[in-house]
mmCIF file of C-alpha atoms in Angstrom:
data_model
loop_
_atom_site.group_PDB
_atom_site.id
_atom_site.type_symbol
_atom_site.label_atom_id
_atom_site.label_comp_id
_atom_site.label_asym_id
_atom_site.label_seq_id
_atom_site.Cartn_x
_atom_site.Cartn_y
_atom_site.Cartn_z
ATOM 1 C CA MET J 1448 2.831 74.508 -25.398
ATOM 2 C CA ILE J 1449 4.392 72.751 -28.365
ATOM 3 C CA GLU J 1450 2.147 70.853 -30.753
ATOM 4 C CA ASN J 1451 3.397 67.340 -29.875
ATOM 5 C CA LYS J 1452 2.806 67.791 -26.150
ATOM 6 C CA LEU J 1453 -0.556 69.361 -26.881
ATOM 7 C CA SER J 1454 -1.573 66.497 -29.187
ATOM 8 C CA LYS J 1455 -0.748 63.946 -26.476
ATOM 9 C CA LYS J 1456 -3.055 65.771 -24.047
ATOM 10 C CA VAL J 1457 -5.847 65.901 -26.630
ATOM 11 C CA ILE J 1458 -5.439 62.199 -27.432
ATOM 12 C CA GLY J 1459 -5.617 61.403 -23.717
ATOM 13 C CA TYR J 1460 -8.895 63.293 -23.364
ATOM 14 C CA ALA J 1461 -10.246 61.678 -26.545
ATOM 15 C CA ILE J 1462 -9.487 58.242 -25.092
ATOM 16 C CA GLU J 1463 -11.372 59.192 -21.905
ATOM 17 C CA VAL J 1464 -14.384 60.261 -23.968
ATOM 18 C CA HIS J 1465 -14.257 57.072 -26.030
ATOM 19 C CA LYS J 1466 -13.937 54.833 -22.973
ATOM 20 C CA SER J 1467 -16.981 56.496 -21.470
ATOM 21 C CA LEU J 1468 -19.207 56.584 -24.564
ATOM 22 C CA GLY J 1469 -17.896 53.785 -26.792
ATOM 23 C CA PRO J 1470 -18.437 53.690 -30.557
ATOM 24 C CA GLY J 1471 -21.757 54.140 -32.334
ATOM 25 C CA LEU J 1472 -22.823 57.709 -31.533
ATOM 26 C CA LEU J 1473 -23.046 60.704 -33.823
ATOM 27 C CA GLU J 1474 -19.991 62.823 -34.531
ATOM 28 C CA SER J 1475 -21.618 65.796 -32.810
ATOM 29 C CA ALA J 1476 -21.829 63.920 -29.495
ATOM 30 C CA TYR J 1477 -18.115 63.087 -29.507
ATOM 31 C CA LYS J 1478 -17.197 66.633 -30.534
ATOM 32 C CA GLU J 1479 -19.237 68.167 -27.707
ATOM 33 C CA CYS J 1480 -17.824 65.776 -25.111
ATOM 34 C CA LEU J 1481 -14.242 66.281 -26.278
ATOM 35 C CA PHE J 1482 -14.766 70.057 -26.292
ATOM 36 C CA TYR J 1483 -16.031 69.825 -22.710
ATOM 37 C CA LYS J 1484 -13.093 67.664 -21.560
ATOM 38 C CA LEU J 1485 -10.497 69.924 -23.192
ATOM 39 C CA ASN J 1486 -12.050 72.991 -21.539
ATOM 40 C CA GLN J 1487 -12.146 71.203 -18.197
ATOM 41 C CA GLY J 1488 -8.462 70.407 -18.692
ATOM 42 C CA GLY J 1489 -7.667 74.109 -18.887
ATOM 43 C CA LEU J 1490 -7.046 74.288 -22.627
ATOM 44 C CA PHE J 1491 -8.286 77.120 -24.823
ATOM 45 C CA VAL J 1492 -10.566 75.502 -27.415
ATOM 46 C CA GLU J 1493 -12.605 77.016 -30.217
ATOM 47 C CA LYS J 1494 -15.434 74.892 -31.609
ATOM 48 C CA GLU J 1495 -16.660 75.136 -35.226
ATOM 49 C CA LYS J 1496 -14.040 77.811 -35.851
ATOM 50 C CA PRO J 1497 -14.689 79.532 -39.210
ATOM 51 C CA LEU J 1498 -11.749 79.261 -41.587
ATOM 52 C CA PRO J 1499 -11.746 81.713 -44.489
ATOM 53 C CA LEU J 1500 -10.112 81.112 -47.842
ATOM 54 C CA VAL J 1501 -7.882 83.866 -49.225
ATOM 55 C CA PHE J 1502 -8.014 83.925 -53.013
ATOM 56 C CA GLU J 1503 -6.193 86.571 -55.034
ATOM 57 C CA GLY J 1504 -5.851 88.667 -51.901
ATOM 58 C CA VAL J 1505 -9.560 88.526 -51.093
ATOM 59 C CA LYS J 1506 -10.834 86.839 -47.933
ATOM 60 C CA LEU J 1507 -13.753 84.579 -48.861
ATOM 61 C CA GLU J 1508 -16.081 82.916 -46.407
ATOM 62 C CA CYS J 1509 -16.601 79.508 -48.029
ATOM 63 C CA GLY J 1510 -18.145 77.675 -45.129
ATOM 64 C CA TYR J 1511 -15.003 75.904 -43.911
ATOM 65 C CA ARG J 1512 -15.218 75.184 -40.188
ATOM 66 C CA VAL J 1513 -12.618 73.453 -38.048
ATOM 67 C CA ASP J 1514 -14.268 71.073 -35.564
ATOM 68 C CA LEU J 1515 -11.901 72.047 -32.738
ATOM 69 C CA LEU J 1516 -8.954 74.437 -32.691
ATOM 70 C CA VAL J 1517 -6.902 73.864 -29.548
ATOM 71 C CA GLU J 1518 -4.650 76.607 -28.180
ATOM 72 C CA LYS J 1519 -4.736 78.277 -31.638
ATOM 73 C CA GLN J 1520 -2.223 75.717 -32.897
ATOM 74 C CA LEU J 1521 -3.730 72.225 -33.141
ATOM 75 C CA ILE J 1522 -6.607 71.287 -35.445
ATOM 76 C CA VAL J 1523 -8.814 68.407 -34.315
ATOM 77 C CA GLU J 1524 -11.213 66.943 -36.852
ATOM 78 C CA VAL J 1525 -13.746 64.564 -35.277
ATOM 79 C CA LYS J 1526 -15.348 61.739 -37.255
ATOM 80 C CA ALA J 1527 -17.710 58.878 -36.478
ATOM 81 C CA VAL J 1528 -17.473 56.814 -39.662
ATOM 82 C CA GLU J 1529 -16.982 53.164 -40.558
ATOM 83 C CA THR J 1530 -13.478 53.836 -41.911
ATOM 84 C CA LEU J 1531 -11.440 56.949 -42.522
ATOM 85 C CA ALA J 1532 -11.076 57.798 -46.204
ATOM 86 C CA ASP J 1533 -8.505 59.779 -48.165
ATOM 87 C CA ILE J 1534 -10.963 62.669 -48.361
ATOM 88 C CA HIS J 1535 -10.898 62.996 -44.561
ATOM 89 C CA MET J 1536 -7.104 63.299 -44.647
ATOM 90 C CA ALA J 1537 -7.367 65.836 -47.484
ATOM 91 C CA GLN J 1538 -9.833 67.857 -45.411
ATOM 92 C CA VAL J 1539 -7.390 68.110 -42.492
ATOM 93 C CA LEU J 1540 -4.509 69.000 -44.830
ATOM 94 C CA THR J 1541 -6.644 71.778 -46.344
ATOM 95 C CA TYR J 1542 -7.479 73.114 -42.887
ATOM 96 C CA LEU J 1543 -3.793 73.076 -41.949
ATOM 97 C CA ARG J 1544 -2.839 75.022 -45.080
ATOM 98 C CA LEU J 1545 -5.620 77.588 -44.643
ATOM 99 C CA SER J 1546 -4.994 78.102 -40.917
ATOM 100 C CA GLY J 1547 -1.205 78.146 -40.875
ATOM 101 C CA CYS J 1548 -1.181 75.386 -38.242
ATOM 102 C CA ARG J 1549 1.394 72.614 -38.582
ATOM 103 C CA LEU J 1550 -0.307 69.685 -36.836
ATOM 104 C CA GLY J 1551 -3.762 68.195 -36.952
ATOM 105 C CA LEU J 1552 -5.476 65.185 -35.434
ATOM 106 C CA LEU J 1553 -8.066 63.215 -37.357
ATOM 107 C CA ILE J 1554 -9.985 61.195 -34.774
ATOM 108 C CA ASN J 1555 -12.557 58.556 -35.731
ATOM 109 C CA PHE J 1556 -14.575 57.594 -32.655
ATOM 110 C CA ASN J 1557 -16.475 54.827 -34.444
ATOM 111 C CA VAL J 1558 -13.858 52.147 -33.686
ATOM 112 C CA VAL J 1559 -13.541 49.541 -30.946
ATOM 113 C CA LEU J 1560 -10.075 50.762 -29.864
ATOM 114 C CA LEU J 1561 -9.585 54.507 -30.279
ATOM 115 C CA LYS J 1562 -5.858 54.323 -30.995
ATOM 116 C CA ASN J 1563 -6.837 52.628 -34.272
ATOM 117 C CA GLY J 1564 -8.941 55.659 -35.192
ATOM 118 C CA ILE J 1565 -6.338 58.400 -34.667
ATOM 119 C CA LYS J 1566 -4.255 59.881 -37.468
ATOM 120 C CA ARG J 1567 -1.670 62.604 -36.939
ATOM 121 C CA VAL J 1568 -1.476 64.945 -39.902
ATOM 122 C CA ILE J 1569 1.626 67.093 -40.283
ATOM 123 C CA LEU J 1570 2.086 69.907 -42.769
#
């Protein structure tokens, strides 16, 4: 499945989760619910996927963890913050570079209308 089609499916499930729960919960609640919905939708999803850093040919475990990796090609970073900041975008860009993925979704569930909390990040 190509990344754009996959991202549309993920966004659809995220909207379902947001409509059901609304804003105001912890990030972990949204992540768990989205993980559940994506699995129920038949997608292969890895949660809290470790992401090593390769430095000078050495693989280092630095504690990077992708919130959700969908079908081994789409990174989903879940937030529940007042507003997304540049550092959140930088985090997704770093994950894209380290993983070799080309597309990521930064989703902030702490908004009234979820479409205002979604950022597509392309490398």
